[in-house]
Amino acid sequence: MALIRSLLFSAIFYPATVVWVIAGVIATLFGSRPTLAVVLSWVDLHHWLTTRLLGIRPDVEGAIPSGPHLIAVKHQSMYETIEMVRITKLPVIVLKKELADIPLFGFLTRSYGVIPVERSAGAKALRELVAEGRAAIATGRPVIIFPEGTRVRVGETPTLKSGFTALYRALGLPVVPVAMDSGRLWGRGLVHRRGVVTFKVGETIPSGLKRDEVEARVHAAINALELAPERRA
């Protein structure tokens, strides 16, 4: 049944995404509000399909503070990249530049509000990341970053990418770390299993800390569920 549900999800969600992207591009002609409304409706579609069709239910422990924050999220699947937009109410998102360069989809993401970043940690890429980040916080929206840089498997706790600290220093924002365990249900394969994905909001980390301290605190917080395997029983 999990395979059938997963196939149905793919058959509905991805063609629908094409329609939503076209609608979103058209919405950009009428300003930011219609664009954000289209994006949010697409996010709601994803939430409805994952909840009702796949049987995946999000459980948020704690609360995301309102106002501008740098929200650092554990990254195990595509699921949280979309679900966190719903949970945090339309944040600016740090994402890999390849996605922001996809025709139409990339145009819509840039109109919505993203910070595209090169996978490399070169000086030019970091400068662009910082410049885009400063422009983003001028909107008053929170900024989501996946500080591990890419999806990781359940149990993996890699060091944070240098782009996280560069953005933290440049923006001067407190960090809200979020641990989550979507990889148990939504791996790299086609099949997605039923269950609960826990989003654990950690204690807000103040701005202005030294690199070693902020990285250690964020690393520990976003891996809180990895370090407590009994929670996944």
Short mmCIF file of the C-alpha atoms (twelve columns), coordinates in Angstrom:
data_MODEL
# 
_entry.id   MODEL 
# 
loop_
_atom_site.group_PDB 
_atom_site.id 
_atom_site.type_symbol 
_atom_site.label_atom_id 
_atom_site.label_alt_id 
_atom_site.label_comp_id 
_atom_site.label_asym_id 
_atom_site.label_seq_id 
_atom_site.Cartn_x 
_atom_site.Cartn_y 
_atom_site.Cartn_z 
_atom_site.pdbx_PDB_model_num 
ATOM 1   C CA . MET A 1   0.000  0.000  0.000   1 
ATOM 2   C CA . ALA A 2   2.838  2.399  0.738   1 
ATOM 3   C CA . LEU A 3   4.063  2.010  -2.853  1 
ATOM 4   C CA . ILE A 4   0.593  2.662  -4.273  1 
ATOM 5   C CA . ARG A 5   0.100  5.736  -2.089  1 
ATOM 6   C CA . SER A 6   3.540  7.034  -3.068  1 
ATOM 7   C CA . LEU A 7   2.842  6.553  -6.775  1 
ATOM 8   C CA . LEU A 8   -0.483 8.369  -6.452  1 
ATOM 9   C CA . PHE A 9   1.215  11.206 -4.617  1 
ATOM 10  C CA . SER A 10  3.794  11.601 -7.391  1 
ATOM 11  C CA . ALA A 11  1.124  11.343 -10.092 1 
ATOM 12  C CA . ILE A 12  -0.835 14.193 -8.500  1 
ATOM 13  C CA . PHE A 13  1.730  16.461 -6.884  1 
ATOM 14  C CA . TYR A 14  4.307  16.875 -9.637  1 
ATOM 15  C CA . PRO A 15  1.893  17.595 -12.532 1 
ATOM 16  C CA . ALA A 16  -0.021 19.930 -10.196 1 
ATOM 17  C CA . THR A 17  3.242  21.698 -9.407  1 
ATOM 18  C CA . VAL A 18  3.651  22.556 -13.093 1 
ATOM 19  C CA . VAL A 19  0.184  24.154 -13.064 1 
ATOM 20  C CA . TRP A 20  0.960  26.049 -9.846  1 
ATOM 21  C CA . VAL A 21  4.267  27.326 -11.238 1 
ATOM 22  C CA . ILE A 22  2.529  28.709 -14.329 1 
ATOM 23  C CA . ALA A 23  -0.134 30.310 -12.117 1 
ATOM 24  C CA . GLY A 24  2.591  31.733 -9.889  1 
ATOM 25  C CA . VAL A 25  4.488  33.251 -12.797 1 
ATOM 26  C CA . ILE A 26  1.289  34.926 -13.964 1 
ATOM 27  C CA . ALA A 27  0.640  36.129 -10.393 1 
ATOM 28  C CA . THR A 28  3.990  37.944 -10.344 1 
ATOM 29  C CA . LEU A 29  2.504  40.394 -12.849 1 
ATOM 30  C CA . PHE A 30  0.114  41.581 -10.126 1 
ATOM 31  C CA . GLY A 31  2.579  42.030 -7.276  1 
ATOM 32  C CA . SER A 32  3.970  40.187 -4.278  1 
ATOM 33  C CA . ARG A 33  0.718  39.386 -2.480  1 
ATOM 34  C CA . PRO A 34  -0.796 37.294 -5.290  1 
ATOM 35  C CA . THR A 35  2.578  35.568 -5.743  1 
ATOM 36  C CA . LEU A 36  2.805  34.646 -2.063  1 
ATOM 37  C CA . ALA A 37  -0.824 33.481 -2.126  1 
ATOM 38  C CA . VAL A 38  -0.121 31.089 -5.005  1 
ATOM 39  C CA . VAL A 39  2.987  29.728 -3.304  1 
ATOM 40  C CA . LEU A 40  1.115  29.218 -0.044  1 
ATOM 41  C CA . SER A 41  -1.707 27.384 -1.827  1 
ATOM 42  C CA . TRP A 42  0.888  25.048 -3.378  1 
ATOM 43  C CA . VAL A 43  2.376  24.454 0.064   1 
ATOM 44  C CA . ASP A 44  -1.121 23.709 1.387   1 
ATOM 45  C CA . LEU A 45  -1.670 21.239 -1.458  1 
ATOM 46  C CA . HIS A 46  1.543  19.434 -0.496  1 
ATOM 47  C CA . HIS A 47  0.451  19.367 3.147   1 
ATOM 48  C CA . TRP A 48  -2.987 17.993 2.250   1 
ATOM 49  C CA . LEU A 49  -1.555 15.273 0.014   1 
ATOM 50  C CA . THR A 50  1.131  14.182 2.464   1 
ATOM 51  C CA . THR A 51  -1.348 14.129 5.341   1 
ATOM 52  C CA . ARG A 52  -4.412 12.615 3.680   1 
ATOM 53  C CA . LEU A 53  -2.844 10.450 0.979   1 
ATOM 54  C CA . LEU A 54  0.542  9.438  2.387   1 
ATOM 55  C CA . GLY A 55  -0.521 9.446  6.029   1 
ATOM 56  C CA . ILE A 56  2.398  11.593 7.152   1 
ATOM 57  C CA . ARG A 57  1.473  13.916 10.006  1 
ATOM 58  C CA . PRO A 58  3.738  16.723 11.281  1 
ATOM 59  C CA . ASP A 59  4.064  17.180 15.035  1 
ATOM 60  C CA . VAL A 60  5.677  20.469 16.073  1 
ATOM 61  C CA . GLU A 61  7.206  20.523 19.559  1 
ATOM 62  C CA . GLY A 62  7.727  24.107 20.639  1 
ATOM 63  C CA . ALA A 63  6.983  27.299 18.747  1 
ATOM 64  C CA . ILE A 64  8.816  29.335 16.130  1 
ATOM 65  C CA . PRO A 65  9.173  32.921 17.437  1 
ATOM 66  C CA . SER A 66  7.640  35.665 15.331  1 
ATOM 67  C CA . GLY A 67  9.750  38.260 13.569  1 
ATOM 68  C CA . PRO A 68  13.090 38.019 11.751  1 
ATOM 69  C CA . HIS A 69  15.163 35.010 12.767  1 
ATOM 70  C CA . LEU A 70  17.621 32.687 11.093  1 
ATOM 71  C CA . ILE A 71  15.922 29.293 11.261  1 
ATOM 72  C CA . ALA A 72  18.399 26.397 10.992  1 
ATOM 73  C CA . VAL A 73  16.724 23.099 10.079  1 
ATOM 74  C CA . LYS A 74  17.916 19.496 9.937   1 
ATOM 75  C CA . HIS A 75  17.618 18.206 6.369   1 
ATOM 76  C CA . GLN A 76  16.708 14.597 5.557   1 
ATOM 77  C CA . SER A 77  14.151 14.835 2.736   1 
ATOM 78  C CA . MET A 78  12.145 17.062 0.429   1 
ATOM 79  C CA . TYR A 79  9.285  16.945 2.935   1 
ATOM 80  C CA . GLU A 80  10.622 19.537 5.374   1 
ATOM 81  C CA . THR A 81  11.696 21.951 2.640   1 
ATOM 82  C CA . ILE A 82  8.012  22.513 1.842   1 
ATOM 83  C CA . GLU A 83  6.390  21.797 5.212   1 
ATOM 84  C CA . MET A 84  8.619  24.351 6.967   1 
ATOM 85  C CA . VAL A 85  7.237  27.052 4.666   1 
ATOM 86  C CA . ARG A 86  3.792  26.326 6.114   1 
ATOM 87  C CA . ILE A 87  5.017  26.091 9.694   1 
ATOM 88  C CA . THR A 88  7.004  29.333 9.559   1 
ATOM 89  C CA . LYS A 89  4.520  31.289 7.420   1 
ATOM 90  C CA . LEU A 90  6.281  32.142 4.177   1 
ATOM 91  C CA . PRO A 91  9.954  32.572 5.082   1 
ATOM 92  C CA . VAL A 92  12.774 33.494 2.753   1 
ATOM 93  C CA . ILE A 93  14.610 30.257 1.932   1 
ATOM 94  C CA . VAL A 94  18.289 29.570 1.338   1 
ATOM 95  C CA . LEU A 95  18.419 27.015 -1.479  1 
ATOM 96  C CA . LYS A 96  20.916 25.692 -3.983  1 
ATOM 97  C CA . LYS A 97  21.356 27.900 -7.030  1 
ATOM 98  C CA . GLU A 98  20.535 25.067 -9.443  1 
ATOM 99  C CA . LEU A 99  16.920 25.147 -8.261  1 
ATOM 100 C CA . ALA A 100 16.689 28.915 -8.596  1 
ATOM 101 C CA . ASP A 101 17.953 28.620 -12.183 1 
ATOM 102 C CA . ILE A 102 15.247 26.189 -13.380 1 
ATOM 103 C CA . PRO A 103 13.136 27.926 -16.049 1 
ATOM 104 C CA . LEU A 104 9.840  29.316 -14.684 1 
ATOM 105 C CA . PHE A 105 10.237 27.525 -11.334 1 
ATOM 106 C CA . GLY A 106 13.407 29.480 -10.630 1 
ATOM 107 C CA . PHE A 107 11.763 32.737 -11.653 1 
ATOM 108 C CA . LEU A 108 8.878  32.038 -9.289  1 
ATOM 109 C CA . THR A 109 11.158 31.145 -6.381  1 
ATOM 110 C CA . ARG A 110 13.142 34.351 -6.825  1 
ATOM 111 C CA . SER A 111 9.906  36.357 -6.984  1 
ATOM 112 C CA . TYR A 112 8.716  34.606 -3.816  1 
ATOM 113 C CA . GLY A 113 11.957 35.293 -1.953  1 
ATOM 114 C CA . VAL A 114 14.944 32.970 -1.848  1 
ATOM 115 C CA . ILE A 115 18.669 33.216 -1.271  1 
ATOM 116 C CA . PRO A 116 20.316 31.132 -4.002  1 
ATOM 117 C CA . VAL A 117 23.726 29.795 -3.081  1 
ATOM 118 C CA . GLU A 118 26.425 27.880 -4.917  1 
ATOM 119 C CA . ARG A 119 27.283 24.474 -3.476  1 
ATOM 120 C CA . SER A 120 30.931 25.480 -3.336  1 
ATOM 121 C CA . ALA A 121 32.124 27.486 -0.346  1 
ATOM 122 C CA . GLY A 122 34.195 29.858 -2.466  1 
ATOM 123 C CA . ALA A 123 34.638 33.487 -1.490  1 
ATOM 124 C CA . LYS A 124 32.438 34.748 -4.340  1 
ATOM 125 C CA . ALA A 125 29.617 32.373 -3.369  1 
ATOM 126 C CA . LEU A 126 29.803 33.482 0.259   1 
ATOM 127 C CA . ARG A 127 29.751 37.178 -0.695  1 
ATOM 128 C CA . GLU A 128 26.663 36.616 -2.819  1 
ATOM 129 C CA . LEU A 129 25.033 34.655 0.005   1 
ATOM 130 C CA . VAL A 130 25.602 37.505 2.442   1 
ATOM 131 C CA . ALA A 131 24.364 40.178 0.005   1 
ATOM 132 C CA . GLU A 132 21.198 38.212 -0.760  1 
ATOM 133 C CA . GLY A 133 20.674 37.577 2.944   1 
ATOM 134 C CA . ARG A 134 20.841 41.267 3.839   1 
ATOM 135 C CA . ALA A 135 18.300 42.064 1.145   1 
ATOM 136 C CA . ALA A 136 16.037 39.295 2.454   1 
ATOM 137 C CA . ILE A 137 15.885 40.475 6.067   1 
ATOM 138 C CA . ALA A 138 14.869 43.928 4.878   1 
ATOM 139 C CA . THR A 139 11.490 42.326 4.128   1 
ATOM 140 C CA . GLY A 140 11.025 41.451 7.815   1 
ATOM 141 C CA . ARG A 141 10.541 37.766 7.035   1 
ATOM 142 C CA . PRO A 142 12.425 34.929 8.768   1 
ATOM 143 C CA . VAL A 143 15.173 33.167 6.828   1 
ATOM 144 C CA . ILE A 144 15.355 29.363 6.647   1 
ATOM 145 C CA . ILE A 145 18.674 27.649 6.063   1 
ATOM 146 C CA . PHE A 146 19.567 23.964 5.987   1 
ATOM 147 C CA . PRO A 147 23.056 24.313 7.463   1 
ATOM 148 C CA . GLU A 148 24.186 20.788 6.541   1 
ATOM 149 C CA . GLY A 149 24.024 21.904 2.908   1 
ATOM 150 C CA . THR A 150 22.268 18.830 1.532   1 
ATOM 151 C CA . ARG A 151 20.031 15.964 2.576   1 
ATOM 152 C CA . VAL A 152 21.598 13.521 5.002   1 
ATOM 153 C CA . ARG A 153 20.601 10.004 5.975   1 
ATOM 154 C CA . VAL A 154 19.025 9.105  9.303   1 
ATOM 155 C CA . GLY A 155 21.748 8.917  11.930  1 
ATOM 156 C CA . GLU A 156 24.189 11.166 10.067  1 
ATOM 157 C CA . THR A 157 25.335 14.331 11.861  1 
ATOM 158 C CA . PRO A 158 27.764 16.123 9.526   1 
ATOM 159 C CA . THR A 159 29.489 19.378 10.384  1 
ATOM 160 C CA . LEU A 160 27.755 22.570 9.307   1 
ATOM 161 C CA . LYS A 161 28.680 24.266 6.048   1 
ATOM 162 C CA . SER A 162 30.608 27.539 6.210   1 
ATOM 163 C CA . GLY A 163 27.717 29.411 4.581   1 
ATOM 164 C CA . PHE A 164 25.703 29.123 7.776   1 
ATOM 165 C CA . THR A 165 28.228 31.006 9.895   1 
ATOM 166 C CA . ALA A 166 28.755 33.606 7.158   1 
ATOM 167 C CA . LEU A 167 25.031 34.301 7.061   1 
ATOM 168 C CA . TYR A 168 24.763 34.287 10.862  1 
ATOM 169 C CA . ARG A 169 27.503 36.888 11.189  1 
ATOM 170 C CA . ALA A 170 26.265 39.060 8.327   1 
ATOM 171 C CA . LEU A 171 22.611 39.165 9.311   1 
ATOM 172 C CA . GLY A 172 23.109 39.560 13.049  1 
ATOM 173 C CA . LEU A 173 19.961 37.539 13.729  1 
ATOM 174 C CA . PRO A 174 19.277 35.060 16.537  1 
ATOM 175 C CA . VAL A 175 19.025 31.435 15.423  1 
ATOM 176 C CA . VAL A 176 16.054 29.150 15.931  1 
ATOM 177 C CA . PRO A 177 17.319 25.545 15.516  1 
ATOM 178 C CA . VAL A 178 14.848 22.882 14.415  1 
ATOM 179 C CA . ALA A 179 15.507 19.147 14.656  1 
ATOM 180 C CA . MET A 180 13.303 16.781 12.663  1 
ATOM 181 C CA . ASP A 181 13.202 13.127 11.638  1 
ATOM 182 C CA . SER A 182 11.496 12.936 8.239   1 
ATOM 183 C CA . GLY A 183 14.105 10.515 6.889   1 
ATOM 184 C CA . ARG A 184 12.475 7.638  8.777   1 
ATOM 185 C CA . LEU A 185 9.420  7.958  6.539   1 
ATOM 186 C CA . TRP A 186 10.650 9.824  3.462   1 
ATOM 187 C CA . GLY A 187 13.977 8.477  2.289   1 
ATOM 188 C CA . ARG A 188 15.756 8.927  -1.019  1 
ATOM 189 C CA . GLY A 189 13.671 6.268  -2.719  1 
ATOM 190 C CA . LEU A 190 10.182 6.416  -4.191  1 
ATOM 191 C CA . VAL A 191 8.274  4.871  -1.283  1 
ATOM 192 C CA . HIS A 192 7.100  7.106  1.569   1 
ATOM 193 C CA . ARG A 193 5.711  5.466  4.713   1 
ATOM 194 C CA . ARG A 194 2.948  6.503  7.108   1 
ATOM 195 C CA . GLY A 195 3.829  8.018  10.452  1 
ATOM 196 C CA . VAL A 196 4.594  11.186 12.386  1 
ATOM 197 C CA . VAL A 197 7.408  13.570 11.514  1 
ATOM 198 C CA . THR A 198 8.547  15.419 14.629  1 
ATOM 199 C CA . PHE A 199 9.758  19.009 14.359  1 
ATOM 200 C CA . LYS A 200 11.517 19.904 17.613  1 
ATOM 201 C CA . VAL A 201 12.090 23.640 18.011  1 
ATOM 202 C CA . GLY A 202 15.175 24.272 20.099  1 
ATOM 203 C CA . GLU A 203 16.036 27.153 22.375  1 
ATOM 204 C CA . THR A 204 16.723 30.385 20.488  1 
ATOM 205 C CA . ILE A 205 20.450 31.031 20.141  1 
ATOM 206 C CA . PRO A 206 21.457 34.709 20.415  1 
ATOM 207 C CA . SER A 207 23.307 36.640 17.741  1 
ATOM 208 C CA . GLY A 208 26.925 37.696 18.123  1 
ATOM 209 C CA . LEU A 209 28.431 34.415 19.324  1 
ATOM 210 C CA . LYS A 210 31.834 33.201 18.184  1 
ATOM 211 C CA . ARG A 211 31.917 30.730 15.317  1 
ATOM 212 C CA . ASP A 212 32.830 27.645 17.350  1 
ATOM 213 C CA . GLU A 213 30.134 28.298 19.929  1 
ATOM 214 C CA . VAL A 214 27.254 28.997 17.558  1 
ATOM 215 C CA . GLU A 215 28.148 26.062 15.327  1 
ATOM 216 C CA . ALA A 216 28.367 23.699 18.296  1 
ATOM 217 C CA . ARG A 217 25.046 24.850 19.712  1 
ATOM 218 C CA . VAL A 218 23.222 24.688 16.389  1 
ATOM 219 C CA . HIS A 219 24.756 21.308 15.533  1 
ATOM 220 C CA . ALA A 220 23.628 19.839 18.841  1 
ATOM 221 C CA . ALA A 221 20.133 21.330 18.594  1 
ATOM 222 C CA . ILE A 222 19.309 20.240 15.041  1 
ATOM 223 C CA . ASN A 223 20.547 16.739 15.875  1 
ATOM 224 C CA . ALA A 224 18.549 16.471 19.106  1 
ATOM 225 C CA . LEU A 225 16.378 13.698 17.656  1 
ATOM 226 C CA . GLU A 226 19.386 11.849 16.262  1 
ATOM 227 C CA . LEU A 227 20.913 11.858 19.722  1 
ATOM 228 C CA . ALA A 228 17.724 10.493 21.288  1 
ATOM 229 C CA . PRO A 229 17.031 7.307  19.275  1 
ATOM 230 C CA . GLU A 230 14.468 6.068  21.794  1 
ATOM 231 C CA . ARG A 231 12.131 8.773  20.438  1 
ATOM 232 C CA . ARG A 232 12.028 6.960  17.100  1 
ATOM 233 C CA . ALA A 233 10.873 3.626  18.498  1 
# 
